[in-house]
PDB file of C-alpha atoms in Angstrom:
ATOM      1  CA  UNK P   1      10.816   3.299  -9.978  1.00 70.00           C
ATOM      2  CA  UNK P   2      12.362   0.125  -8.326  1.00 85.00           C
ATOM      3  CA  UNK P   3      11.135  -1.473  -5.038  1.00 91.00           C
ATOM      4  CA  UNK P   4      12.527  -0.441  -1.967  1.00 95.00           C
ATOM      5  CA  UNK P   5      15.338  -3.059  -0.735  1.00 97.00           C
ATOM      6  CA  UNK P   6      14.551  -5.097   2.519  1.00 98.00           C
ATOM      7  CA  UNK P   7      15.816  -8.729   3.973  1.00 97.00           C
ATOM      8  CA  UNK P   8      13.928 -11.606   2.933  1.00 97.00           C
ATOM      9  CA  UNK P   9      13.393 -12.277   6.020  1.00 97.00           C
ATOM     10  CA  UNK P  10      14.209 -11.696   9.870  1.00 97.00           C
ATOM     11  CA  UNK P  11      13.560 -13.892  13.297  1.00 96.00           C
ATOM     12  CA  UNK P  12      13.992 -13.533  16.778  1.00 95.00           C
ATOM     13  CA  UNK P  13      12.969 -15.660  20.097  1.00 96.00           C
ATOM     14  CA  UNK P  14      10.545 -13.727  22.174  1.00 96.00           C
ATOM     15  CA  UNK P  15      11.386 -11.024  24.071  1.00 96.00           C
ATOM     16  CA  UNK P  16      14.623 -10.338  21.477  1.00 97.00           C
ATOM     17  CA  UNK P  17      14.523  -6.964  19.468  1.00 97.00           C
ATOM     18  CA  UNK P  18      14.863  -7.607  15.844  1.00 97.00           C
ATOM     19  CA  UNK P  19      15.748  -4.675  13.042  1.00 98.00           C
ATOM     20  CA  UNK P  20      14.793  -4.423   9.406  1.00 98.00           C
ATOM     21  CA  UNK P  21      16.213  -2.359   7.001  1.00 98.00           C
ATOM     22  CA  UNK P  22      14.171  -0.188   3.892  1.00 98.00           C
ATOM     23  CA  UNK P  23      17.162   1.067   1.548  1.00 97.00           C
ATOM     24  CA  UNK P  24      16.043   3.648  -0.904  1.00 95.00           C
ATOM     25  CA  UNK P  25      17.628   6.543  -2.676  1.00 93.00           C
ATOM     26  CA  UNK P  26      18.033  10.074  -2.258  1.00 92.00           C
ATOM     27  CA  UNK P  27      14.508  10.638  -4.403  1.00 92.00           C
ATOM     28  CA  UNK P  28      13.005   8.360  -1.819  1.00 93.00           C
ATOM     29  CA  UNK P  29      13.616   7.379   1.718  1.00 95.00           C
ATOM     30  CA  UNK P  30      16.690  10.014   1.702  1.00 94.00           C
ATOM     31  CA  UNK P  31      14.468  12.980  -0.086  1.00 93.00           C
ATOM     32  CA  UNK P  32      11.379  12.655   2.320  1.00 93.00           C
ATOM     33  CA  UNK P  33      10.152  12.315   5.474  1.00 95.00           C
ATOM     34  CA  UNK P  34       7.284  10.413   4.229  1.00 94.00           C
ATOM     35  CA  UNK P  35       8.433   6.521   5.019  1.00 96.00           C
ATOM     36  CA  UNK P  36       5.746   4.550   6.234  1.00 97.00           C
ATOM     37  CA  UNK P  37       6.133   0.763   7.889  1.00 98.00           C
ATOM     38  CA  UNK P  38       3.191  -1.856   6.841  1.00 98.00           C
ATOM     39  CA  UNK P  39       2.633  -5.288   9.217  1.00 98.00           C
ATOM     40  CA  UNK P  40       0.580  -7.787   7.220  1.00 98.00           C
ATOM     41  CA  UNK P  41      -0.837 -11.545   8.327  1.00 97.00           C
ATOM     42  CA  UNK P  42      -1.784 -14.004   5.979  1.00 95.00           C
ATOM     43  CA  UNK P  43      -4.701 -13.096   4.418  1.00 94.00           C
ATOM     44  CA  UNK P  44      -5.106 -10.003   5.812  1.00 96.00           C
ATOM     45  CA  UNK P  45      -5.135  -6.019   4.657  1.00 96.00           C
ATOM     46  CA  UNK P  46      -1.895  -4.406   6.108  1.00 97.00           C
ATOM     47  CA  UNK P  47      -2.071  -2.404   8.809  1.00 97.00           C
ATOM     48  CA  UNK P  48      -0.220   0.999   9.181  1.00 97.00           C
ATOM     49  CA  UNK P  49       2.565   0.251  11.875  1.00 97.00           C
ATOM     50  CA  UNK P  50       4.781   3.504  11.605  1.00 97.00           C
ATOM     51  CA  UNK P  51       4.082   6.573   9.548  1.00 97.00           C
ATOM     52  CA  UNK P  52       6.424   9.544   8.804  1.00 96.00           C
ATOM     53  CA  UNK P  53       9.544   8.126   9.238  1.00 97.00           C
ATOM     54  CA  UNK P  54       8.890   7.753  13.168  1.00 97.00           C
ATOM     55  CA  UNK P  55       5.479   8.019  14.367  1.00 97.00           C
ATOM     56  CA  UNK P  56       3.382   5.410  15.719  1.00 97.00           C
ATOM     57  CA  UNK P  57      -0.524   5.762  15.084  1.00 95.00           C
ATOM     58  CA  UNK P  58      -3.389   5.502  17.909  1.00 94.00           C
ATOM     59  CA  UNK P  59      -3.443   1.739  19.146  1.00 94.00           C
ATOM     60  CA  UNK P  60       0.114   0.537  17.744  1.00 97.00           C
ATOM     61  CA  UNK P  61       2.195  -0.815  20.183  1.00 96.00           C
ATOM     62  CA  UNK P  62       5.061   1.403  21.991  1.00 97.00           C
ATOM     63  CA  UNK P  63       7.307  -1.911  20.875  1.00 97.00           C
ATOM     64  CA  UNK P  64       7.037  -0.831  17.677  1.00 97.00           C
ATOM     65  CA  UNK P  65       9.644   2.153  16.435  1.00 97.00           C
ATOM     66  CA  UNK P  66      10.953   3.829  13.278  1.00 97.00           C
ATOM     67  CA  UNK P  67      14.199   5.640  12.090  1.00 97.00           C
ATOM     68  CA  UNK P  68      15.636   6.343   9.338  1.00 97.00           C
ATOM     69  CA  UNK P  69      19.111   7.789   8.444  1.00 96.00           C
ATOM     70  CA  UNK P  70      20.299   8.583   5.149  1.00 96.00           C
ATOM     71  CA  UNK P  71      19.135   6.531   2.057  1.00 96.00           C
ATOM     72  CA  UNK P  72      17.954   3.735   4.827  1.00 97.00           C
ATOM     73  CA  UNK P  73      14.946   3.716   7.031  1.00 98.00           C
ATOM     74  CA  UNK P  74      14.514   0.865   9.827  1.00 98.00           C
ATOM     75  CA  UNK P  75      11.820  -0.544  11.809  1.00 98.00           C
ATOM     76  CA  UNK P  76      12.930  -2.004  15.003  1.00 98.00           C
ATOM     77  CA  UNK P  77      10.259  -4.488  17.265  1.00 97.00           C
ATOM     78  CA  UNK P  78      11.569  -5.187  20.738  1.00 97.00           C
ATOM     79  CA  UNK P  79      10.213  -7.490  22.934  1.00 96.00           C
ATOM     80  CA  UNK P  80       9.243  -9.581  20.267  1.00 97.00           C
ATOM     81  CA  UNK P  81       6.050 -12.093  20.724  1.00 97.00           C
ATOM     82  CA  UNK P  82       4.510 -14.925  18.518  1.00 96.00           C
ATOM     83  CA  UNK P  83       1.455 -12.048  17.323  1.00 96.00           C
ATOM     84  CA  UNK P  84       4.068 -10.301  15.278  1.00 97.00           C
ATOM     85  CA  UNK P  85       5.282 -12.824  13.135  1.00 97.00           C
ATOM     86  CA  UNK P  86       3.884 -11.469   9.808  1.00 97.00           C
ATOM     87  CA  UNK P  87       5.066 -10.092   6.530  1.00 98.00           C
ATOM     88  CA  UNK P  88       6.209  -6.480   6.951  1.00 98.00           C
ATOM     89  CA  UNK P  89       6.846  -3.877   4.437  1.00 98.00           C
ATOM     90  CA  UNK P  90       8.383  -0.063   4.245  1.00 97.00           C
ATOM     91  CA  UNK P  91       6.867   2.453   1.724  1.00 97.00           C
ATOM     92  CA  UNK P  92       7.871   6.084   0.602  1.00 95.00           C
ATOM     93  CA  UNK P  93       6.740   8.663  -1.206  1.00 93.00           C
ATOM     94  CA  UNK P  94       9.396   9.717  -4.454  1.00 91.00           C
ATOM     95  CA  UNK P  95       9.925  12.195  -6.917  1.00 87.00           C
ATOM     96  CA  UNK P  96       9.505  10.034  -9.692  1.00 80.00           C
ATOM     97  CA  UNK P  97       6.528  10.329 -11.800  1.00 79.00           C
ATOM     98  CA  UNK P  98       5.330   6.902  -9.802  1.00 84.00           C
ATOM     99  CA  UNK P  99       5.231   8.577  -6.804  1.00 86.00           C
ATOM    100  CA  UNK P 100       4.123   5.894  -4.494  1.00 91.00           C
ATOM    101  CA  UNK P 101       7.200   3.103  -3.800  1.00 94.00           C
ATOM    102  CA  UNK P 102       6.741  -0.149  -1.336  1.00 96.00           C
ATOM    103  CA  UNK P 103       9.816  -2.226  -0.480  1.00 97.00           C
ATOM    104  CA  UNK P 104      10.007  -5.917  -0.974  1.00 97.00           C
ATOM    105  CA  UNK P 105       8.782  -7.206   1.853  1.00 97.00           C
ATOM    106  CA  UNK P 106      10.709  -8.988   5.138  1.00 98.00           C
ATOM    107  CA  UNK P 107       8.639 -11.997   6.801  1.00 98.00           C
ATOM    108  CA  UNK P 108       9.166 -12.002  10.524  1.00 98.00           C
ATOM    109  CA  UNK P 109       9.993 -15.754  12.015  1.00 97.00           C
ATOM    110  CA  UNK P 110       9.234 -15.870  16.099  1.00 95.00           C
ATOM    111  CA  UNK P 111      11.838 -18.824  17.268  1.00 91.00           C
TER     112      UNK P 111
ATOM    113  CA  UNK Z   1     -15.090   4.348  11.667  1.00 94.00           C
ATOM    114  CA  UNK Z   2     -12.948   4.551   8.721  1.00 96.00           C
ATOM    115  CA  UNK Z   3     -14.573   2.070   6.058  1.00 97.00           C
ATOM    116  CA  UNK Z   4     -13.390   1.260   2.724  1.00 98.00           C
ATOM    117  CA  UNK Z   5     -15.040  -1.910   0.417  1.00 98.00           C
ATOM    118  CA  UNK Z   6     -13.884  -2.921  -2.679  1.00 98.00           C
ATOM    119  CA  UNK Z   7     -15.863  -4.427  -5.258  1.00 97.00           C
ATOM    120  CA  UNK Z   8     -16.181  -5.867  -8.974  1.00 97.00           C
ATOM    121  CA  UNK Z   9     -13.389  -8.652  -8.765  1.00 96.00           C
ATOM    122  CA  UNK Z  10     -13.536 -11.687 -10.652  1.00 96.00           C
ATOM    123  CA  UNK Z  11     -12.305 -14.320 -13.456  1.00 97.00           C
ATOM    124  CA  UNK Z  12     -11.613 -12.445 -16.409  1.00 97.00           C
ATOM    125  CA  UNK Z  13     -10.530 -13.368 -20.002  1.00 97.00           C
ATOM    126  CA  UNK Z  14      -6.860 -12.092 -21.299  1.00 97.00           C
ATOM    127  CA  UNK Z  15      -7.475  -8.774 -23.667  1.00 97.00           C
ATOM    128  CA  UNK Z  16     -10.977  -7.993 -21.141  1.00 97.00           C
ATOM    129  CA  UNK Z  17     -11.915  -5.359 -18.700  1.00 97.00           C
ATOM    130  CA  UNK Z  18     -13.061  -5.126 -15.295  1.00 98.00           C
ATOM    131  CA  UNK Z  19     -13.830  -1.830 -13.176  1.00 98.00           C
ATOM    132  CA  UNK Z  20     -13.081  -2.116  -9.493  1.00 98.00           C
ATOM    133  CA  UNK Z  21     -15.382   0.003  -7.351  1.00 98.00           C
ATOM    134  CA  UNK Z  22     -14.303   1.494  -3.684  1.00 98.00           C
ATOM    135  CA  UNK Z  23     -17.541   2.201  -1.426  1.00 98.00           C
ATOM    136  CA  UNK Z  24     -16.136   4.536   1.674  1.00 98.00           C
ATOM    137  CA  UNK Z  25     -17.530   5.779   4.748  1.00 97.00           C
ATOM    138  CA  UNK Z  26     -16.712   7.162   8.048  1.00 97.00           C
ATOM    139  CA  UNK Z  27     -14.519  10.126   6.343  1.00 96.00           C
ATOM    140  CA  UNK Z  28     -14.623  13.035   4.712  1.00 97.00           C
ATOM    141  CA  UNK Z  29     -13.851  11.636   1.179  1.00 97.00           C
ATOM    142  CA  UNK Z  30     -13.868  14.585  -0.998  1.00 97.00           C
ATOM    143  CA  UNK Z  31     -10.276  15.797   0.964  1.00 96.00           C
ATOM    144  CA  UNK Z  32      -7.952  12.649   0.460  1.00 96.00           C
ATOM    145  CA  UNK Z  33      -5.986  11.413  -2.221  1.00 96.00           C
ATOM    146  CA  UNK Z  34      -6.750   7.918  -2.714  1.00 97.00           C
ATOM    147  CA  UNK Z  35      -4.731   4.949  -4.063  1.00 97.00           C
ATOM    148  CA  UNK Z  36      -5.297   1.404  -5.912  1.00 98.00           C
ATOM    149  CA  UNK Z  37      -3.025  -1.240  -4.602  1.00 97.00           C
ATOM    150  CA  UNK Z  38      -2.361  -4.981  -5.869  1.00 98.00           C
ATOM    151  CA  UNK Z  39      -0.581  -7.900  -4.759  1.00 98.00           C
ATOM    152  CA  UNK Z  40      -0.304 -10.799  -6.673  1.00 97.00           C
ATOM    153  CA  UNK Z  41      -0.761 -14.255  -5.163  1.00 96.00           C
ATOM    154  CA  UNK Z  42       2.502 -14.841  -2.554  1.00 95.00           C
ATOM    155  CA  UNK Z  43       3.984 -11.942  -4.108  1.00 96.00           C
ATOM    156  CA  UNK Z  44       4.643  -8.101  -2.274  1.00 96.00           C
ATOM    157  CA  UNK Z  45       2.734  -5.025  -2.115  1.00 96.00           C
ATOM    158  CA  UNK Z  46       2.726  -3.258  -5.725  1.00 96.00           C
ATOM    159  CA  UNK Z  47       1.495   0.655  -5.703  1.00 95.00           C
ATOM    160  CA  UNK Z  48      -0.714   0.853  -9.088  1.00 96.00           C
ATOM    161  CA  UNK Z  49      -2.250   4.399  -8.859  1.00 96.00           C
ATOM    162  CA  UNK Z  50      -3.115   7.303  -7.115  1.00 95.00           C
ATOM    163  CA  UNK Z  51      -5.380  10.250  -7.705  1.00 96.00           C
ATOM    164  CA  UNK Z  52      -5.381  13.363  -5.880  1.00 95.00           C
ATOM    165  CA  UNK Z  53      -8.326  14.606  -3.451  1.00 96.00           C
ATOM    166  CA  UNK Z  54      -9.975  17.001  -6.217  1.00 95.00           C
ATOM    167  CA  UNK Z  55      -9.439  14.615  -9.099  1.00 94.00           C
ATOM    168  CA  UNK Z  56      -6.587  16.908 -10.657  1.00 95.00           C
ATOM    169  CA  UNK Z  57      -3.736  14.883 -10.730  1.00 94.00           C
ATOM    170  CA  UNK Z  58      -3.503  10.845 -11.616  1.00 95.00           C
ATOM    171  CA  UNK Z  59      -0.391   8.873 -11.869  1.00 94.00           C
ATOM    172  CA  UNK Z  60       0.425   5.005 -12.681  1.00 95.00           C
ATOM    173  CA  UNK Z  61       2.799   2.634 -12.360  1.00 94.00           C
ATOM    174  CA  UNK Z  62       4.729   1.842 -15.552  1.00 93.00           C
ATOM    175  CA  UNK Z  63       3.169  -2.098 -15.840  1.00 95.00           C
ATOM    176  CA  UNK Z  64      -0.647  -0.263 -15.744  1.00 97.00           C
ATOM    177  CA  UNK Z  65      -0.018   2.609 -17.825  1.00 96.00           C
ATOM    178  CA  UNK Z  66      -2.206   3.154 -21.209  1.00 97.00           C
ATOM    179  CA  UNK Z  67      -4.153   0.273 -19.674  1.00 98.00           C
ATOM    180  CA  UNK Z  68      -5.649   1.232 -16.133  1.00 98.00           C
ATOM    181  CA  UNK Z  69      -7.439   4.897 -15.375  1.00 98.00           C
ATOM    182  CA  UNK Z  70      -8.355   5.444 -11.863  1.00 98.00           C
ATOM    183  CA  UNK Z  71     -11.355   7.878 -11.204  1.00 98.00           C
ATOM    184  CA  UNK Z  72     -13.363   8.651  -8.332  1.00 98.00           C
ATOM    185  CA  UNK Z  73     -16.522  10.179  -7.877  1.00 97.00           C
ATOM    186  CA  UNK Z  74     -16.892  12.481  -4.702  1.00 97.00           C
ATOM    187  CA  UNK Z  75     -20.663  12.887  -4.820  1.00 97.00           C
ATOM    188  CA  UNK Z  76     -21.025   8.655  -3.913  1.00 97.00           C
ATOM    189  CA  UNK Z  77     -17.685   8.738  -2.125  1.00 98.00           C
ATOM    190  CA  UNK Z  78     -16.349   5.904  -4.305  1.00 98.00           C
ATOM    191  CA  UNK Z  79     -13.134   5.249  -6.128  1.00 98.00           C
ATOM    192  CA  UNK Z  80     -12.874   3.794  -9.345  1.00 98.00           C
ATOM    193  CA  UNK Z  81     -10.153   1.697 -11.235  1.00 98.00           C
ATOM    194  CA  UNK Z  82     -11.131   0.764 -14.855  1.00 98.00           C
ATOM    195  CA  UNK Z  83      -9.197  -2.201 -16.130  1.00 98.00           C
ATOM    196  CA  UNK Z  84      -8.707  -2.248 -19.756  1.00 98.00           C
ATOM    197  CA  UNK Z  85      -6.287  -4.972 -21.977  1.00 97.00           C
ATOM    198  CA  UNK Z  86      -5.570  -7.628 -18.723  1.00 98.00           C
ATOM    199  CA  UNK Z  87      -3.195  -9.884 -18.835  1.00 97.00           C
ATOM    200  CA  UNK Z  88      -2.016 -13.166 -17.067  1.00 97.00           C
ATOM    201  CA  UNK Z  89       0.474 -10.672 -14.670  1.00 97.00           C
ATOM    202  CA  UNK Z  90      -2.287  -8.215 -13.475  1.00 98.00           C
ATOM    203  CA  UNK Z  91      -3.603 -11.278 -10.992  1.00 98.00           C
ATOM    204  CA  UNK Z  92      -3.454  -9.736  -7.802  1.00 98.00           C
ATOM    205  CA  UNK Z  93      -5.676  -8.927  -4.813  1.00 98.00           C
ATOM    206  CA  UNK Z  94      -6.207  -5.004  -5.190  1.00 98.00           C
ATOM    207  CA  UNK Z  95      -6.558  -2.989  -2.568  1.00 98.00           C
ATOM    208  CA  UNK Z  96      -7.851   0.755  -2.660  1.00 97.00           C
ATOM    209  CA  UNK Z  97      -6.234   3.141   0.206  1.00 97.00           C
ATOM    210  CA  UNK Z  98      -6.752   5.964   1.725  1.00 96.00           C
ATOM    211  CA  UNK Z  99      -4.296   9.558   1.776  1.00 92.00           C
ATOM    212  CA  UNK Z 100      -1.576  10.835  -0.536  1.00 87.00           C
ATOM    213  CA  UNK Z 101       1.654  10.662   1.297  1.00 87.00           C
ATOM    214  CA  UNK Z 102       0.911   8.101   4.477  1.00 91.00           C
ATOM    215  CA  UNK Z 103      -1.152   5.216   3.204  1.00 94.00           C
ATOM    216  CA  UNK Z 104      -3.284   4.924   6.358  1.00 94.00           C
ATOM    217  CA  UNK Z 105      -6.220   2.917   5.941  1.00 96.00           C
ATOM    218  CA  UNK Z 106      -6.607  -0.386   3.283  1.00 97.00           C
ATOM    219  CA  UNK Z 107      -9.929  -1.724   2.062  1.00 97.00           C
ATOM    220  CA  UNK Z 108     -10.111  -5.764   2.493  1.00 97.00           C
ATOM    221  CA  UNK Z 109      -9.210  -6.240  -1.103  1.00 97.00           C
ATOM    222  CA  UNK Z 110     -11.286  -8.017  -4.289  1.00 98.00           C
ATOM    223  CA  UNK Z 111      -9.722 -10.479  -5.997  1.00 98.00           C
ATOM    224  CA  UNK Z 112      -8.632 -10.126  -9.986  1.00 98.00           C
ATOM    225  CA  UNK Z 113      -8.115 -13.402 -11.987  1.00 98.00           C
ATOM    226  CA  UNK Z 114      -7.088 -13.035 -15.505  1.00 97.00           C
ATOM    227  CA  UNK Z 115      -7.236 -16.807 -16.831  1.00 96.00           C
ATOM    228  CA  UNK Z 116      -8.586 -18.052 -20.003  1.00 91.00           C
TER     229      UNK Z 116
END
């Protein structure tokens, strides 16, 4: 099972919206609703951001939002601040005998 | 509150074991699948295993397979991952996690070092 495909990386200036992409295939982001969005400081455990393709849990910020649309699920942050400059990764579950997939990882830059 | 704590890292020899331990508390642990999780140093997230709620069903990632066996014991609500054969490339941080499908809570992570 290969990694899921994201940027290497992404920035914004405060207060911009920034998007990163999760590109799977059909036995993975495409077959399930089960896409999950990870934010991660140095250092630090990640942190469950977006779950289920589009749902935020308790205490998330509302700046915070999913999607997904074919083999490619997004996570878009708007009103980006300095606190979310971090690494951030998308996971899914798959068909595949591994049945547990994270992408590659995106590090956020705030300008 | 949801609590998970893993144990048992260290500096191991190439060709060694190690068994990681996963203390957890605040939750019912008997009812979730549960998952080990590694990532080497400035390197992503790599899913290494995950064992269902009951025990039942166990799967690996290709690099851990023959090698690693993830167990968990729902009487002391603690996860297992028995480390067998090491090498250099299993130097991670690994992380145990919490429900099948949604990976919604993460442990702080214990440190593996294989180094001669």
């Amino acid at each position: 099972q290969s990694a899921l495909t994201q940027p290497a990386s992404v920035s914004g200036s405060p207060g911009q919206s920034i998007t990163i992409s999760c590109t799977g295939t059909s036995s993975d982001v495409g077959g399930y609703n089960y896409v999950s969005w990870y934010q991660q400081h140095p250092g630090k455990a990640p942190k469950l951001m977006i779950y289920d393709v589009s749902n935020r849990p308790s205490g998330v910020s509302t700046r915070f939002s999913g999607s997904k649309s074919g083999n490619t699920a997004s996570l878009t942050i708007s009103g980006l601040q300095a606190e979310d400059e971090a690494d951030y990764y998308c996971s899914s579950y798959t068909s595949s005998n591994t049945p547990y997939v994270f992408g590659t990882g995106t590090k956020v830059t705030v300008l | 509150q949801v609590q998970l704590v893993e144990s048992g890292g260290g500096v191991v020899q190439p060709g060694r074991s190690l068994r990681l331990s996963c203390a957890t508390s605040g939750f019912t642990f008997s009812s979730y699948g549960m998952h080990w999780v590694r990532q080497a140093p400035g390197k992503g997230l790599e899913w290494v295993a995950v064992i269902w709620y009951d025990g039942s069903n166990k799967f690996y990632a290709d690099s851990v397979k023959g090698r690693f066996t993830i167990s968990r014991d729902n009487s002391k609500n603690t996860l297992y991952l028995q480390m067998n054969s090491l090498r250099a490339e299993d130097t991670a941080v690994y992380y145990c996690a919490r429900r099948l499908h949604t990976i919604d809570y993460w442990g702080q992570g214990t440190l593996v070092t294989v180094s001669s």
